[in-house]
Amino acid sequence: MTRRRPKGAQRATVAAVALILGGGGLIGFGSFASAGEGSSSGQDGTLSAGASTIECPEVANALPGVPVEARTEVDRELALMDSQITEAYAKFAEQKEQIQRDPQLAENAILNPLKDKRQASIDRIATAIGRGGEKPQGMDELAPCELRDDGNDQGDGQNQGDDQEGNDQGQGQDGGQDQGGDNQGQANGGQDGGQDNGGQVGNGPEASDFADIQSIQPNVKAPQAGNDASTGTFATDCGVNENGKFNPDNVIVAPGVANGAHHMHDYVGNQANDAFASDDDLANGDTTCQNQGDKSTYYWPVLRLQNGQDENDANADGGGKDQNTGEIQRPSEVTLNFVGSPVGKVTAMPRFLRIITGDAKALTNGDKNANASWSCTGFEDRQLRDKYPICPEGSKVVRSFKFQSCWDGQNIDSANHRTHVSFANENGECSEGFRAIPQLVQRIVYDVPPGPGFALDSFPEQLHKPITDHGDFINVFDEKLMNDLVDCINNGQKCGPGEVAPKPDESQAPEPDESQAPQPDETKAPEPSNSAEAPPAPEETDKPDEGGAAPKPDDTTGPDETPAAPGKPAEENEEQNPATTPPRGNDAPGAAEPEAGVPAEPKQQVLKAATQEVTPPRAYNTPAQVANAAAPQGGLADTGARMWPLAAGALLLVAGVVLLRVRGRGGSARHL
């Protein structure tokens, strides 16, 4: 005889089944959401809600070699590919909400058309190279791109010491402080997408891109100079861009291409620099440097306030058209020092030598060649690489670079604009075939409100991340002044305008940990010519001066130690801001001139495309960089956010099974 099961038992059974179904559903949802992790766009076109930019392989890194006669065509195709990414990113930004609802739209409307355009450019590059050498094979795999998140969980901002258009350049910091946590986004409430403060048209930076410098432990170590070190310092004073020279070109990586950088550059020194400048143009150009023998060109991305105020370039290339918005800030101080090697003498740089340091595409390329270094006056023994600093009251924002200091002895440029120069190893020595040259140490200071609230110009898809900071230099010293510079450094003197250059151990740039020293590219390095004045000497590339490490403003060569720059004093910076005092002539990125920064001549009709500004060779990797690149991405908070549906679903599933088993045993007991 069997008794009818009570209604309570039926309810319990129904509840158990509901728990099992609910738990299974959560597990399925969590698995689906995690499927696209790491790459927001999967092969099936799925798109995670966190996708915020487009990532494409850097074609220049894969080129085996480019014959000289093919370089112009290759450079233009690489620049065209950058423009293709910029256009695709603009479409993605416009359709992001639709893409999240219909992930296949990303493949059909953005990624597949971009792949086709890139494939055509890759084919033309291979053909151009093949006309003068061996045609590269296997490059088709570089055509596809994908959507990804902004990498904001990359983290610690300090323990990565590479070069943004260079490598582990002595800028690196080995302190390894985790800056991705609670100390970011303290001021101004967080700029999610840049919306709260006027932001970069919704594509960054965010509050998590900032870190309180006072929360960071000192992470800069002083260099160890040997008995044969060249300990002198030569300073050149070229002002702070009082002339208001800006343009979105990059004559090194995209010659002949207007708006090759897709972001605005600040220029000091040579005033003839634009996309179309030849070596003769630079040699005959005017200079803002006090010593007229220095006609070198020094340039870097501008810094803008994110206060909702439009600049004169709001509707121009490199400005608002490329999602770079806000008021351009003139530096209150720019220091340009040339220093020596910790292990030997330096030899003269060849005229028109080009050097790029840092990686303008470090967000999507990875940090292998990142060389950003951010800090605050009074705290320059603490350096950040992938975070903007939040400085305390009375302290100013500092950007610093140490450029490559080893040269191959033969070439003033290379196909990827990197392999002809490199960085010294952790002992300060250049690799075989390279010789030590004077190292440019650059320090740029800004008097801006505490962050968040400011941002670097960048390629649109790089989201204005601080790690994309970079600097460019072309040597146009006359022969006599360059020889004087070398003698000054090798004789252990301090030289320059007013002889106010800091001592060698007080150089502007911070001293990174020696473990961060980059390795020069040995695969491309030719043997130095035998006509050089001295044998190849190692270089102090990766050893910034002690001044950068000193926490006192005095020790970082503050404004009081710097000679007055020509033009108006720094305190009149507001009046000179391009937003209120438009630059003159071809330098003005005026909104009414779509060809911002390009001379108004027929030559400006050259293809408008973006620059290949970041093309480091693989040989630059160091153990520290490899470890950093291999480090898992994402923090605990992100992991928890992705895993909670799986955990909750598992608990519900287990609870349902247990409840069924309990009711099953109870039901069996009632069978007589």
PDB file of C-alpha atoms in Angstrom, residues 411-539:
ATOM      1  CA  ASN A 411      72.968  54.085 -40.294  1.00  0.00           C
ATOM      2  CA  ILE A 412      71.039  57.220 -39.361  1.00  0.00           C
ATOM      3  CA  ASP A 413      67.730  55.338 -39.638  1.00  0.00           C
ATOM      4  CA  SER A 414      66.426  51.818 -40.204  1.00  0.00           C
ATOM      5  CA  ALA A 415      63.389  50.218 -41.806  1.00  0.00           C
ATOM      6  CA  ASN A 416      61.500  50.024 -38.531  1.00  0.00           C
ATOM      7  CA  HIS A 417      63.203  53.178 -37.203  1.00  0.00           C
ATOM      8  CA  ARG A 418      64.683  51.267 -34.257  1.00  0.00           C
ATOM      9  CA  THR A 419      67.336  48.700 -35.082  1.00  0.00           C
ATOM     10  CA  HIS A 420      70.066  51.223 -35.944  1.00  0.00           C
ATOM     11  CA  VAL A 421      70.087  52.311 -32.279  1.00  0.00           C
ATOM     12  CA  SER A 422      69.619  50.361 -29.074  1.00  0.00           C
ATOM     13  CA  PHE A 423      69.987  50.452 -25.331  1.00  0.00           C
ATOM     14  CA  ALA A 424      72.898  49.446 -23.177  1.00  0.00           C
ATOM     15  CA  ASN A 425      72.627  46.262 -21.153  1.00  0.00           C
ATOM     16  CA  GLU A 426      72.265  46.147 -17.380  1.00  0.00           C
ATOM     17  CA  ASN A 427      75.995  46.801 -17.036  1.00  0.00           C
ATOM     18  CA  GLY A 428      75.840  49.883 -19.233  1.00  0.00           C
ATOM     19  CA  GLU A 429      77.564  48.177 -22.165  1.00  0.00           C
ATOM     20  CA  CYS A 430      76.525  48.328 -25.804  1.00  0.00           C
ATOM     21  CA  SER A 431      76.164  45.046 -27.638  1.00  0.00           C
ATOM     22  CA  GLU A 432      78.741  43.898 -30.167  1.00  0.00           C
ATOM     23  CA  GLY A 433      78.810  46.100 -33.247  1.00  0.00           C
ATOM     24  CA  PHE A 434      77.334  49.115 -31.424  1.00  0.00           C
ATOM     25  CA  ARG A 435      79.123  52.091 -29.913  1.00  0.00           C
ATOM     26  CA  ALA A 436      78.125  54.467 -27.150  1.00  0.00           C
ATOM     27  CA  ILE A 437      76.850  57.893 -28.157  1.00  0.00           C
ATOM     28  CA  PRO A 438      75.671  60.778 -25.965  1.00  0.00           C
ATOM     29  CA  GLN A 439      72.336  59.890 -24.421  1.00  0.00           C
ATOM     30  CA  LEU A 440      69.508  62.397 -24.625  1.00  0.00           C
ATOM     31  CA  VAL A 441      67.745  62.758 -21.284  1.00  0.00           C
ATOM     32  CA  GLN A 442      64.535  64.714 -21.648  1.00  0.00           C
ATOM     33  CA  ARG A 443      62.363  66.096 -18.852  1.00  0.00           C
ATOM     34  CA  ILE A 444      59.081  67.977 -19.397  1.00  0.00           C
ATOM     35  CA  VAL A 445      57.250  69.635 -16.499  1.00  0.00           C
ATOM     36  CA  TYR A 446      53.610  70.798 -16.407  1.00  0.00           C
ATOM     37  CA  ASP A 447      51.779  72.967 -13.920  1.00  0.00           C
ATOM     38  CA  VAL A 448      48.307  71.405 -14.201  1.00  0.00           C
ATOM     39  CA  PRO A 449      45.555  70.749 -11.645  1.00  0.00           C
ATOM     40  CA  PRO A 450      45.897  67.434  -9.792  1.00  0.00           C
ATOM     41  CA  GLY A 451      44.576  64.537 -11.866  1.00  0.00           C
ATOM     42  CA  PRO A 452      42.389  63.004 -13.005  1.00  0.00           C
ATOM     43  CA  GLY A 453      41.794  65.860 -15.381  1.00  0.00           C
ATOM     44  CA  PHE A 454      44.540  65.747 -18.020  1.00  0.00           C
ATOM     45  CA  ALA A 455      45.534  63.384 -20.806  1.00  0.00           C
ATOM     46  CA  LEU A 456      48.132  62.687 -23.438  1.00  0.00           C
ATOM     47  CA  ASP A 457      47.286  62.932 -27.135  1.00  0.00           C
ATOM     48  CA  SER A 458      47.273  59.521 -28.795  1.00  0.00           C
ATOM     49  CA  PHE A 459      46.090  57.481 -31.721  1.00  0.00           C
ATOM     50  CA  PRO A 460      42.311  57.207 -31.200  1.00  0.00           C
ATOM     51  CA  GLU A 461      42.355  53.453 -30.560  1.00  0.00           C
ATOM     52  CA  GLN A 462      45.083  53.847 -27.917  1.00  0.00           C
ATOM     53  CA  LEU A 463      42.554  55.516 -25.586  1.00  0.00           C
ATOM     54  CA  HIS A 464      45.009  58.140 -24.291  1.00  0.00           C
ATOM     55  CA  LYS A 465      46.715  55.643 -22.011  1.00  0.00           C
ATOM     56  CA  PRO A 466      49.800  57.018 -20.234  1.00  0.00           C
ATOM     57  CA  ILE A 467      51.885  54.036 -21.317  1.00  0.00           C
ATOM     58  CA  THR A 468      51.701  55.314 -24.922  1.00  0.00           C
ATOM     59  CA  ASP A 469      53.896  58.337 -24.163  1.00  0.00           C
ATOM     60  CA  HIS A 470      56.860  58.712 -26.512  1.00  0.00           C
ATOM     61  CA  GLY A 471      59.485  61.128 -27.786  1.00  0.00           C
ATOM     62  CA  ASP A 472      61.222  61.792 -31.107  1.00  0.00           C
ATOM     63  CA  PHE A 473      64.621  63.324 -31.886  1.00  0.00           C
ATOM     64  CA  ILE A 474      66.600  64.150 -35.044  1.00  0.00           C
ATOM     65  CA  ASN A 475      70.183  65.286 -34.492  1.00  0.00           C
ATOM     66  CA  VAL A 476      70.950  68.498 -36.386  1.00  0.00           C
ATOM     67  CA  PHE A 477      73.917  69.706 -34.295  1.00  0.00           C
ATOM     68  CA  ASP A 478      76.641  71.285 -36.404  1.00  0.00           C
ATOM     69  CA  GLU A 479      79.917  69.375 -36.400  1.00  0.00           C
ATOM     70  CA  LYS A 480      81.787  71.765 -34.124  1.00  0.00           C
ATOM     71  CA  LEU A 481      79.094  71.853 -31.454  1.00  0.00           C
ATOM     72  CA  MET A 482      78.717  68.063 -31.529  1.00  0.00           C
ATOM     73  CA  ASN A 483      82.456  67.669 -31.016  1.00  0.00           C
ATOM     74  CA  ASP A 484      82.296  70.147 -28.131  1.00  0.00           C
ATOM     75  CA  LEU A 485      79.420  68.138 -26.657  1.00  0.00           C
ATOM     76  CA  VAL A 486      81.404  64.888 -26.834  1.00  0.00           C
ATOM     77  CA  ASP A 487      84.516  66.495 -25.298  1.00  0.00           C
ATOM     78  CA  CYS A 488      82.429  67.959 -22.482  1.00  0.00           C
ATOM     79  CA  ILE A 489      80.910  64.587 -21.609  1.00  0.00           C
ATOM     80  CA  ASN A 490      84.126  62.592 -21.925  1.00  0.00           C
ATOM     81  CA  ASN A 491      86.060  65.131 -19.806  1.00  0.00           C
ATOM     82  CA  GLY A 492      83.521  65.001 -16.991  1.00  0.00           C
ATOM     83  CA  GLN A 493      82.447  68.628 -17.348  1.00  0.00           C
ATOM     84  CA  LYS A 494      79.075  70.325 -17.149  1.00  0.00           C
ATOM     85  CA  CYS A 495      78.391  72.513 -20.169  1.00  0.00           C
ATOM     86  CA  GLY A 496      75.560  74.397 -21.775  1.00  0.00           C
ATOM     87  CA  PRO A 497      73.756  77.761 -21.618  1.00  0.00           C
ATOM     88  CA  GLY A 498      75.118  79.589 -18.609  1.00  0.00           C
ATOM     89  CA  GLU A 499      76.867  76.350 -17.583  1.00  0.00           C
ATOM     90  CA  VAL A 500      73.856  75.443 -15.508  1.00  0.00           C
ATOM     91  CA  ALA A 501      73.654  71.827 -16.577  1.00  0.00           C
ATOM     92  CA  PRO A 502      73.295  69.507 -13.584  1.00  0.00           C
ATOM     93  CA  LYS A 503      76.156  67.269 -12.594  1.00  0.00           C
ATOM     94  CA  PRO A 504      76.227  63.866 -14.275  1.00  0.00           C
ATOM     95  CA  ASP A 505      74.697  62.266 -11.201  1.00  0.00           C
ATOM     96  CA  GLU A 506      71.896  64.838 -11.232  1.00  0.00           C
ATOM     97  CA  SER A 507      70.545  64.221 -14.717  1.00  0.00           C
ATOM     98  CA  GLN A 508      66.895  64.941 -15.193  1.00  0.00           C
ATOM     99  CA  ALA A 509      65.607  61.527 -16.032  1.00  0.00           C
ATOM    100  CA  PRO A 510      65.034  59.040 -13.219  1.00  0.00           C
ATOM    101  CA  GLU A 511      67.374  56.118 -12.741  1.00  0.00           C
ATOM    102  CA  PRO A 512      65.646  52.823 -13.326  1.00  0.00           C
ATOM    103  CA  ASP A 513      66.568  49.508 -11.861  1.00  0.00           C
ATOM    104  CA  GLU A 514      69.423  47.908 -13.771  1.00  0.00           C
ATOM    105  CA  SER A 515      67.324  44.780 -14.219  1.00  0.00           C
ATOM    106  CA  GLN A 516      65.151  46.804 -16.543  1.00  0.00           C
ATOM    107  CA  ALA A 517      67.938  47.533 -19.005  1.00  0.00           C
ATOM    108  CA  PRO A 518      66.901  46.800 -22.599  1.00  0.00           C
ATOM    109  CA  GLN A 519      68.850  44.609 -24.912  1.00  0.00           C
ATOM    110  CA  PRO A 520      69.928  46.130 -28.201  1.00  0.00           C
ATOM    111  CA  ASP A 521      68.779  44.483 -31.388  1.00  0.00           C
ATOM    112  CA  GLU A 522      71.610  42.170 -32.247  1.00  0.00           C
ATOM    113  CA  THR A 523      69.990  40.695 -35.320  1.00  0.00           C
ATOM    114  CA  LYS A 524      70.100  43.963 -37.221  1.00  0.00           C
ATOM    115  CA  ALA A 525      73.303  45.453 -35.864  1.00  0.00           C
ATOM    116  CA  PRO A 526      76.016  45.988 -38.481  1.00  0.00           C
ATOM    117  CA  GLU A 527      79.615  46.278 -37.450  1.00  0.00           C
ATOM    118  CA  PRO A 528      80.669  49.877 -36.805  1.00  0.00           C
ATOM    119  CA  SER A 529      82.797  51.551 -39.419  1.00  0.00           C
ATOM    120  CA  ASN A 530      86.511  51.805 -38.742  1.00  0.00           C
ATOM    121  CA  SER A 531      86.568  55.539 -39.313  1.00  0.00           C
ATOM    122  CA  ALA A 532      85.087  56.417 -35.939  1.00  0.00           C
ATOM    123  CA  GLU A 533      87.041  58.558 -33.542  1.00  0.00           C
ATOM    124  CA  ALA A 534      86.975  55.934 -30.802  1.00  0.00           C
ATOM    125  CA  PRO A 535      86.238  52.217 -30.517  1.00  0.00           C
ATOM    126  CA  PRO A 536      82.688  51.245 -29.677  1.00  0.00           C
ATOM    127  CA  ALA A 537      82.019  52.318 -26.145  1.00  0.00           C
ATOM    128  CA  PRO A 538      79.198  51.134 -23.940  1.00  0.00           C
ATOM    129  CA  GLU A 539      76.551  53.539 -22.954  1.00  0.00           C
TER     130      GLU A 539
END
